[in-house]
Short mmCIF file of C-alpha atoms in Angstrom, two decimals:
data_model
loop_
_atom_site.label_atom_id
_atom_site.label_comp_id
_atom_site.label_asym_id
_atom_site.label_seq_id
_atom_site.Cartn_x
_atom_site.Cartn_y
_atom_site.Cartn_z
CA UNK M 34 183.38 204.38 265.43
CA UNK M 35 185.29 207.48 264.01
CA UNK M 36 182.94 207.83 261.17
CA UNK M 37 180.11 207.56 263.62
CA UNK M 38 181.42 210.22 265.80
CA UNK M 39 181.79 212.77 263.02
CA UNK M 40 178.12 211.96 261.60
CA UNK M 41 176.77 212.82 264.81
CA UNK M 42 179.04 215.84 264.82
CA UNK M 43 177.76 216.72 261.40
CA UNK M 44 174.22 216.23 262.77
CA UNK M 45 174.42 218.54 265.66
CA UNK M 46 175.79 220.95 263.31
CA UNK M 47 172.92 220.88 261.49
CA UNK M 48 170.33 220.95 264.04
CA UNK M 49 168.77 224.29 264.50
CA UNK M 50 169.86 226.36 267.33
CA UNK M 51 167.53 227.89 269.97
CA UNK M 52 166.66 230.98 269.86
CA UNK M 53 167.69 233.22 272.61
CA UNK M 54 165.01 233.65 275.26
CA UNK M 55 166.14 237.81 275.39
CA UNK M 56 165.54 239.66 278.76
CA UNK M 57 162.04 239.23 280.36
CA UNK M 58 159.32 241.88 279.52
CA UNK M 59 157.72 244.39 281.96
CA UNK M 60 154.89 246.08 280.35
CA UNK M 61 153.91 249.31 282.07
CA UNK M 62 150.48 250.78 281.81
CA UNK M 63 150.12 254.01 282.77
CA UNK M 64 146.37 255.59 284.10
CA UNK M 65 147.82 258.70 282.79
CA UNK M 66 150.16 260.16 279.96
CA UNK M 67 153.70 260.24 279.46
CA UNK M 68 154.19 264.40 279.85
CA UNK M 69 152.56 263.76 283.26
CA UNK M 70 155.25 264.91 285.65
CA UNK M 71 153.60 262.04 288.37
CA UNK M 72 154.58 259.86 285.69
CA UNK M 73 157.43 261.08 283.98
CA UNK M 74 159.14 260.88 287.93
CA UNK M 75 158.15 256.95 288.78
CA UNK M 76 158.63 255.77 284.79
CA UNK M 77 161.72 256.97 285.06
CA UNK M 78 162.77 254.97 288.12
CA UNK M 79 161.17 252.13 286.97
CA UNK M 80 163.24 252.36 283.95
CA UNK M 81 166.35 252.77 285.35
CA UNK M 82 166.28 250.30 287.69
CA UNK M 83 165.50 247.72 285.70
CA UNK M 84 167.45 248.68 282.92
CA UNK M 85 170.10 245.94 281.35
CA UNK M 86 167.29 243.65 283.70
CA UNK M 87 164.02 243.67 282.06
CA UNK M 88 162.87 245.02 278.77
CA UNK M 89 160.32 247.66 279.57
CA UNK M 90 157.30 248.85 276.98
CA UNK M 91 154.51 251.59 278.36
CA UNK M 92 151.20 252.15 277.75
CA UNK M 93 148.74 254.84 278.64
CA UNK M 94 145.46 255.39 279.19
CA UNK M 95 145.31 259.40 279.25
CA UNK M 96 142.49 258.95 282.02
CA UNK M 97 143.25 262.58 282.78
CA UNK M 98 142.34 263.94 279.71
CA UNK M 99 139.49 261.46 277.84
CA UNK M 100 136.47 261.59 279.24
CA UNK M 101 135.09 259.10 281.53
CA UNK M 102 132.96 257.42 278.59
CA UNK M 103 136.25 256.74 276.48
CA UNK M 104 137.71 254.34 279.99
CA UNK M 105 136.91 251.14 278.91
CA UNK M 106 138.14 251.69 275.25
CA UNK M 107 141.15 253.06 276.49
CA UNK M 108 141.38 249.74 278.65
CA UNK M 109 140.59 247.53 275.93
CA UNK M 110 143.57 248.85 273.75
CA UNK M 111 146.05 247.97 276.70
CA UNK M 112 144.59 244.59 277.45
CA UNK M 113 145.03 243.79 273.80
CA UNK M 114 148.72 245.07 273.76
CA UNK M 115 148.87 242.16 277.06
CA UNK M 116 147.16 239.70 275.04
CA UNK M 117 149.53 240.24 272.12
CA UNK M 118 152.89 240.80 273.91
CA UNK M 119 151.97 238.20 276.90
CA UNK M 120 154.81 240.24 279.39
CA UNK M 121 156.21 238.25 282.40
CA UNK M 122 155.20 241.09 284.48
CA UNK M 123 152.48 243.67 284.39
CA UNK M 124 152.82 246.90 286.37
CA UNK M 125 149.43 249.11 286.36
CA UNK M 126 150.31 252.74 287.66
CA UNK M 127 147.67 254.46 289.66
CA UNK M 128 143.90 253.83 290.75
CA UNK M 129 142.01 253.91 287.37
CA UNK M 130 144.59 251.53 285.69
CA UNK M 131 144.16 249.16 288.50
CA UNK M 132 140.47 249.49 288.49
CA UNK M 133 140.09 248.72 284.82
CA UNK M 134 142.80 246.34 284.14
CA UNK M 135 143.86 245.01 287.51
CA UNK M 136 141.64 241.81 288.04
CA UNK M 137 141.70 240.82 284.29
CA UNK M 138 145.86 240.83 284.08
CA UNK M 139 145.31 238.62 287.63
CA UNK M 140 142.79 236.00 285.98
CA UNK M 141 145.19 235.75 283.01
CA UNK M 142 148.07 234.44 284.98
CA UNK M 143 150.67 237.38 284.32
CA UNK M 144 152.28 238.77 287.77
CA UNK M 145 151.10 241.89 288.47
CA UNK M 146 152.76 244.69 290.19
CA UNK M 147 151.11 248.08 291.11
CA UNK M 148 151.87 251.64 291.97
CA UNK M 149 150.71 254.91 293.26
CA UNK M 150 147.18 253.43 294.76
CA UNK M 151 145.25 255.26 296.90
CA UNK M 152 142.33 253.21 297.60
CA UNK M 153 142.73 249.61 299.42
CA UNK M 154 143.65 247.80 296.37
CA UNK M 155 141.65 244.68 297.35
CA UNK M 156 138.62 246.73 296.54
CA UNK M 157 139.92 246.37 292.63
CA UNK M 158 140.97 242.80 293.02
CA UNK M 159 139.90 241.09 295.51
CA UNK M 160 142.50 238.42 296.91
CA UNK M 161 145.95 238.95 296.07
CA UNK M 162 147.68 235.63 295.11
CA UNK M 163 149.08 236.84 292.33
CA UNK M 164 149.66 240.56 292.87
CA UNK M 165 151.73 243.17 294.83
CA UNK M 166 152.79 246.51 294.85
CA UNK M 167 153.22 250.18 296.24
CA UNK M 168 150.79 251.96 297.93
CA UNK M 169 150.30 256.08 297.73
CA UNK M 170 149.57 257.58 300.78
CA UNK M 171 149.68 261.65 299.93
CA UNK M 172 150.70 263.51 302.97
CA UNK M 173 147.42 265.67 303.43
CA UNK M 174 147.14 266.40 306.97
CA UNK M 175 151.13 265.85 307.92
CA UNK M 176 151.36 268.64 305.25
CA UNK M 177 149.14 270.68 307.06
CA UNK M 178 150.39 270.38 310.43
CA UNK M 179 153.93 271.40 309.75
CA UNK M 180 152.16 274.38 308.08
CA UNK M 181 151.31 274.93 311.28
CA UNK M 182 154.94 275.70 312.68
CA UNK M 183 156.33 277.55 309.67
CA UNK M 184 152.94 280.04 309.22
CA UNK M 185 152.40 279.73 313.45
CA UNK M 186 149.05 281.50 315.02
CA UNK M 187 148.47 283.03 311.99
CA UNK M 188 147.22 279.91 310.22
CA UNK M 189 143.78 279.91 311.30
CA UNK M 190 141.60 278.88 308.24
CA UNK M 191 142.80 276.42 305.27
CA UNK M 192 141.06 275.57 302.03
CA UNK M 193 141.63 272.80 300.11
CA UNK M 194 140.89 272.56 296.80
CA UNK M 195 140.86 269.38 294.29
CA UNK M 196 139.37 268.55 290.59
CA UNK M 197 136.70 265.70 290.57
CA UNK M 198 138.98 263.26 288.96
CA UNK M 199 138.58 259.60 289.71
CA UNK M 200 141.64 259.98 291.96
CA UNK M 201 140.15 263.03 293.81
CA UNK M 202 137.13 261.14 294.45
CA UNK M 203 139.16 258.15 295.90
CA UNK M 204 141.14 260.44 298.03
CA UNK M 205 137.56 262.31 299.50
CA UNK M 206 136.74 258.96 300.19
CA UNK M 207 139.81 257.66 301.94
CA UNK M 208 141.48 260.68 303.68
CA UNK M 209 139.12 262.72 304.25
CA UNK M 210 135.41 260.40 304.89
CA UNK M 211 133.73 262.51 302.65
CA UNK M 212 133.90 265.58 305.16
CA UNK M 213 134.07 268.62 303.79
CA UNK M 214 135.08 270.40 306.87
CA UNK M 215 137.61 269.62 309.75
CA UNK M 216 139.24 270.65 312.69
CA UNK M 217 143.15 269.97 312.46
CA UNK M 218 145.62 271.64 315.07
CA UNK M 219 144.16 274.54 315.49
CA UNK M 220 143.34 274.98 311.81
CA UNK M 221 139.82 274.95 310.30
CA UNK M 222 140.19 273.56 307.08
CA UNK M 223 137.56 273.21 304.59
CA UNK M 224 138.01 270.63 301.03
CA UNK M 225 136.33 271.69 298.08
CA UNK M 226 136.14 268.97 294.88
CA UNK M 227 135.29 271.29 291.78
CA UNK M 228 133.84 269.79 288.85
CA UNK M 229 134.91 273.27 286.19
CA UNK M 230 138.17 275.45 286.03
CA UNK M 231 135.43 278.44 286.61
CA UNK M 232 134.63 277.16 289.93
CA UNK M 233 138.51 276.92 291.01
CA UNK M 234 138.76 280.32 289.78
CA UNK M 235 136.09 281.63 291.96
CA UNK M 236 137.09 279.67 294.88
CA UNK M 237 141.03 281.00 294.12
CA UNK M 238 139.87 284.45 294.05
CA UNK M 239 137.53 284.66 296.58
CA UNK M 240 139.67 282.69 299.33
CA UNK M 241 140.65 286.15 301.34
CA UNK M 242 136.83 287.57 301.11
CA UNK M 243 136.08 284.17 303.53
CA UNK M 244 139.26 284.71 305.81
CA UNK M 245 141.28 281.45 303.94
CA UNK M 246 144.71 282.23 305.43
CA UNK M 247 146.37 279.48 302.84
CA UNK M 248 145.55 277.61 299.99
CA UNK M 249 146.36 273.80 299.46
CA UNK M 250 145.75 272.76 294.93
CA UNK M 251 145.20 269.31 295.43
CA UNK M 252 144.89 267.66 292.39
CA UNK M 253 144.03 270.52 289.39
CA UNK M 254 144.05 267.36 286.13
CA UNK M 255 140.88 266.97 285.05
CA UNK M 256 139.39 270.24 283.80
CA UNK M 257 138.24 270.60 280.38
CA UNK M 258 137.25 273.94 278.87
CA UNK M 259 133.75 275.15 277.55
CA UNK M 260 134.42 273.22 274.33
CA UNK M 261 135.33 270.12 276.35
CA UNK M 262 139.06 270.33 275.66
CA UNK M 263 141.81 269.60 278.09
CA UNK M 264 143.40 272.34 280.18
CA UNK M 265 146.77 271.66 280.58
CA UNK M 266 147.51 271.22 284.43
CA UNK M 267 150.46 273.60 284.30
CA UNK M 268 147.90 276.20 282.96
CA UNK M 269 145.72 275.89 286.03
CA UNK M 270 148.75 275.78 288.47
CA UNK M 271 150.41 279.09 286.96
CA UNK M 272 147.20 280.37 286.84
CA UNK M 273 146.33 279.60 290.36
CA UNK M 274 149.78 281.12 291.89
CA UNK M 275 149.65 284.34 289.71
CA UNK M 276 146.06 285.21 290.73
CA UNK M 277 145.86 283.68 294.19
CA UNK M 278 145.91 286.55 297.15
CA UNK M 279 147.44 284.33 299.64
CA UNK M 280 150.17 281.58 299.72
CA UNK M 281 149.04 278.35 297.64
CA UNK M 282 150.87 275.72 298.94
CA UNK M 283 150.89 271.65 297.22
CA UNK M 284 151.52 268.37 298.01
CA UNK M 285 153.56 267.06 294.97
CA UNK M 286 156.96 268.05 294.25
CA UNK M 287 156.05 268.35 290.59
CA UNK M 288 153.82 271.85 291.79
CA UNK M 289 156.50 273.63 293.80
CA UNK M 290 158.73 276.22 292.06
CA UNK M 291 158.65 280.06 290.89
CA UNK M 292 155.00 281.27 289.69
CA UNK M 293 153.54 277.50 291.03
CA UNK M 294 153.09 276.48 294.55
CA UNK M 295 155.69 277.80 297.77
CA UNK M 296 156.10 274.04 298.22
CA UNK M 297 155.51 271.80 301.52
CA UNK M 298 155.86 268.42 302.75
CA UNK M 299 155.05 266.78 299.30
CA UNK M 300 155.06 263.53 297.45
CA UNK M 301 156.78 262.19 294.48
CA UNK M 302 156.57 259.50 292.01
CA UNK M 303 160.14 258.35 291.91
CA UNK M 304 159.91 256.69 295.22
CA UNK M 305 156.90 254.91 293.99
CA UNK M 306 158.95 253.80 291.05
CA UNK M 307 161.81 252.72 292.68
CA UNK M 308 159.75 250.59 295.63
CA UNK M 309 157.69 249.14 292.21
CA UNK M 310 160.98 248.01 290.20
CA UNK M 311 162.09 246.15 293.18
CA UNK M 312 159.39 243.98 293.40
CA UNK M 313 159.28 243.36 289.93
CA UNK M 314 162.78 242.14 290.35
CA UNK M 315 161.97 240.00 293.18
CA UNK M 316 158.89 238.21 290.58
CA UNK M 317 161.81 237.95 287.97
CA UNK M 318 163.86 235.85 290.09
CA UNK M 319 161.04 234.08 291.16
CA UNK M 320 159.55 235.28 294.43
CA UNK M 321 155.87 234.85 294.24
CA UNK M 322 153.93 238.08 294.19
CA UNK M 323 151.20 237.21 296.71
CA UNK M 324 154.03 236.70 299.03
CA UNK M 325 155.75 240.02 298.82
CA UNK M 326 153.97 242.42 300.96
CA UNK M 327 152.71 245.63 299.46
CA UNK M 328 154.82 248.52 300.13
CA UNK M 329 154.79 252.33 301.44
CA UNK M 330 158.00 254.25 300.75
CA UNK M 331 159.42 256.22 302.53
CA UNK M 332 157.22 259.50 303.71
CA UNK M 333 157.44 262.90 302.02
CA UNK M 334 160.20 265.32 301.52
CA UNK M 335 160.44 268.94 302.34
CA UNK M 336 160.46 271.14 299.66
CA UNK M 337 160.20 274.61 298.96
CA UNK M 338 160.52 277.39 296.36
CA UNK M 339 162.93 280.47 297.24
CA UNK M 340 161.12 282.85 294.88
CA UNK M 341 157.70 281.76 296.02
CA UNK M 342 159.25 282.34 299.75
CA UNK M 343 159.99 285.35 299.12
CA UNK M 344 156.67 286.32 297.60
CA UNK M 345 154.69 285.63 300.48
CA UNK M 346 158.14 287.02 303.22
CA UNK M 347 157.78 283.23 304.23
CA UNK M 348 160.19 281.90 306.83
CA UNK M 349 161.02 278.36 307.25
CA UNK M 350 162.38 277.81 311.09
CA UNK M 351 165.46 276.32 311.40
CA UNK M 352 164.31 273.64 313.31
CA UNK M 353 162.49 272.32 309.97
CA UNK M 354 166.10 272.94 308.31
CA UNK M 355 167.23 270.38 310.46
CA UNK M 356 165.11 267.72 310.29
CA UNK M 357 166.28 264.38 309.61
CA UNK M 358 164.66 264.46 306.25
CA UNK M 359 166.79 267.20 304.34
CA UNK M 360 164.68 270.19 303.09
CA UNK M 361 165.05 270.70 299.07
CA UNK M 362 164.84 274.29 298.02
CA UNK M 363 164.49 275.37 294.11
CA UNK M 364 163.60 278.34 292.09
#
């Protein structure tokens, strides 16, 4: 019996052990690049949160800066980083990564989380069963209407102006109906979508000639120069605040500060990333994703830019001081 015993002790000895399983993977793929400050702000919560949880690996598809023609390459290269790695959770960041990838990471089997969506995300992917996520719902008219009390009677016209990104074109659609014109408060505001940096230029410059009171940049991403190159968004912004003769105010945190926008009631990514990494931790521990509600966080925060304040000899009333949502001011 004793010589038994120690054979079989010998033979487990001997036996290979199993390897160990390591922390799940979350692959992220981003519609956008990494020195996007949209996604610099919710890949950073995502990676925090799930850090010591989840090994996390990005991808992105630059759909800012490639040209519409160059999509479904870009989208091929990330589907064959899913094919190859096989994560236990995707998460697709923004409209165009949902769009290209979304229905395909479904079919495949992989849990799939999203972020920063602005369209009804059943229009990429039909049922649900197997996805989840955060939804982005930019602040445009809220934005607008405390505008109202800071700027008072004196806010009587508004233009709006965005690129004519994929994300742009999804919010004209959304938000706005595809008007162009609109009545809010006592504001006339009217939305331009601009396919050249030129034609934000002339628009910037001639706001005061046709009695614009303030400026909203919407979303500036997508311009490329005469020689088809990509102009940086900060270029536009900076641009767009040095040369603009009245207040140009955003709707992203990421645009508010000295020489860029005076600031608002804006959006940012972090939120989104934090909402996303929570559901991904709910899939982890096995929650299935078509039961997990998609999610809104939390709406926008006040924030403003003293310099840019000062500019314009822009007030901000107490009673907005005061507000249950704490008002963030920075350079």
């Amino acid at each position: 019996m004793r010589l038994l015993l120690a054979a079989c002790c010998w033979l487990f000895l001997l036996l290979p052990c199993p390897a160990s399983a390591g922390p799940p993977h979350v692959m992220v793929i981003n519609s956008y690049h990494a020195e996007h400050p949209w996604v610099r702000a919710h890949n950073a919560a995502l990676l925090e949160k799930l850090a010591g949880k989840a090994r996390v690996t990005c991808f992105d598809l630059d759909t800012k800066r490639i040209p519409r023609s160059q999509y479904p390459e870009a989208a091929e290269r990330a589907w064959r980083a899913v094919l190859a790695d096989r994560p236990d959770v995707v998460v697709l960041t923004d409209d165009n990564a949902v769009r290209l990838l979304g229905r395909r990471v479904m079919d495949s089997g992989i849990p799939l989380v999203f972020l920063g969506v602005n369209q009804n995300p059943r229009k990429y992917l039909g049922d649900m069963e197997s996805a989840t996520g955060v939804l982005e719902r930019p602040l445009f008219k809220r934005s607008l209407l405390y505008l109202q009390d800071i700027l008072g009677p004196s806010l009587k016209r508004c233009l709006i102006l965005f690129d004519r990104g994929d994300t742009s074109l999804v919010i004209r659609e959304t938000t706005f109906k595809n008007q162009t014109s609109l009545r809010l408060g006592n504001t006339d505001v009217d939305i331009l979508f601009l396919e050249t940096f030129a034609e934000w230029r002339e628009a910037i410059l001639s706001a005061r000639k046709k009695n614009y009171d303030v400026i909203f940049a919407g979303l500036y991403h997508s311009f490329n120069d005469e020689a088809g190159e990509h102009i940086p968004s900060d270029e536009v912004l900076t641009w767009s605040s040095a040369n603009s003769p009245v207040p140009l105010f955003g709707y992203w945190d990421f645009a508010v500060g000295k020489g860029r926008a005076v600031g608002g009631l804006v959006n940012s990514g972090r939120p989104q990333g934090e909402a996303a990494a929570e559901l991904v931790l709910k899939i982890l521990a096995g929650e299935r994703p078509g039961c997990l509600y998609p999610v809104i966080p939390k709406d926008g925060q006040f924030v403003f830019s003293r310099y840019e304040l000062q500019r314009w000899g822009i007030l901000v009333p107490l009673d907005i001081i005061k507000a249950d949502e704490p008002v963030r001011f920075v350079d």
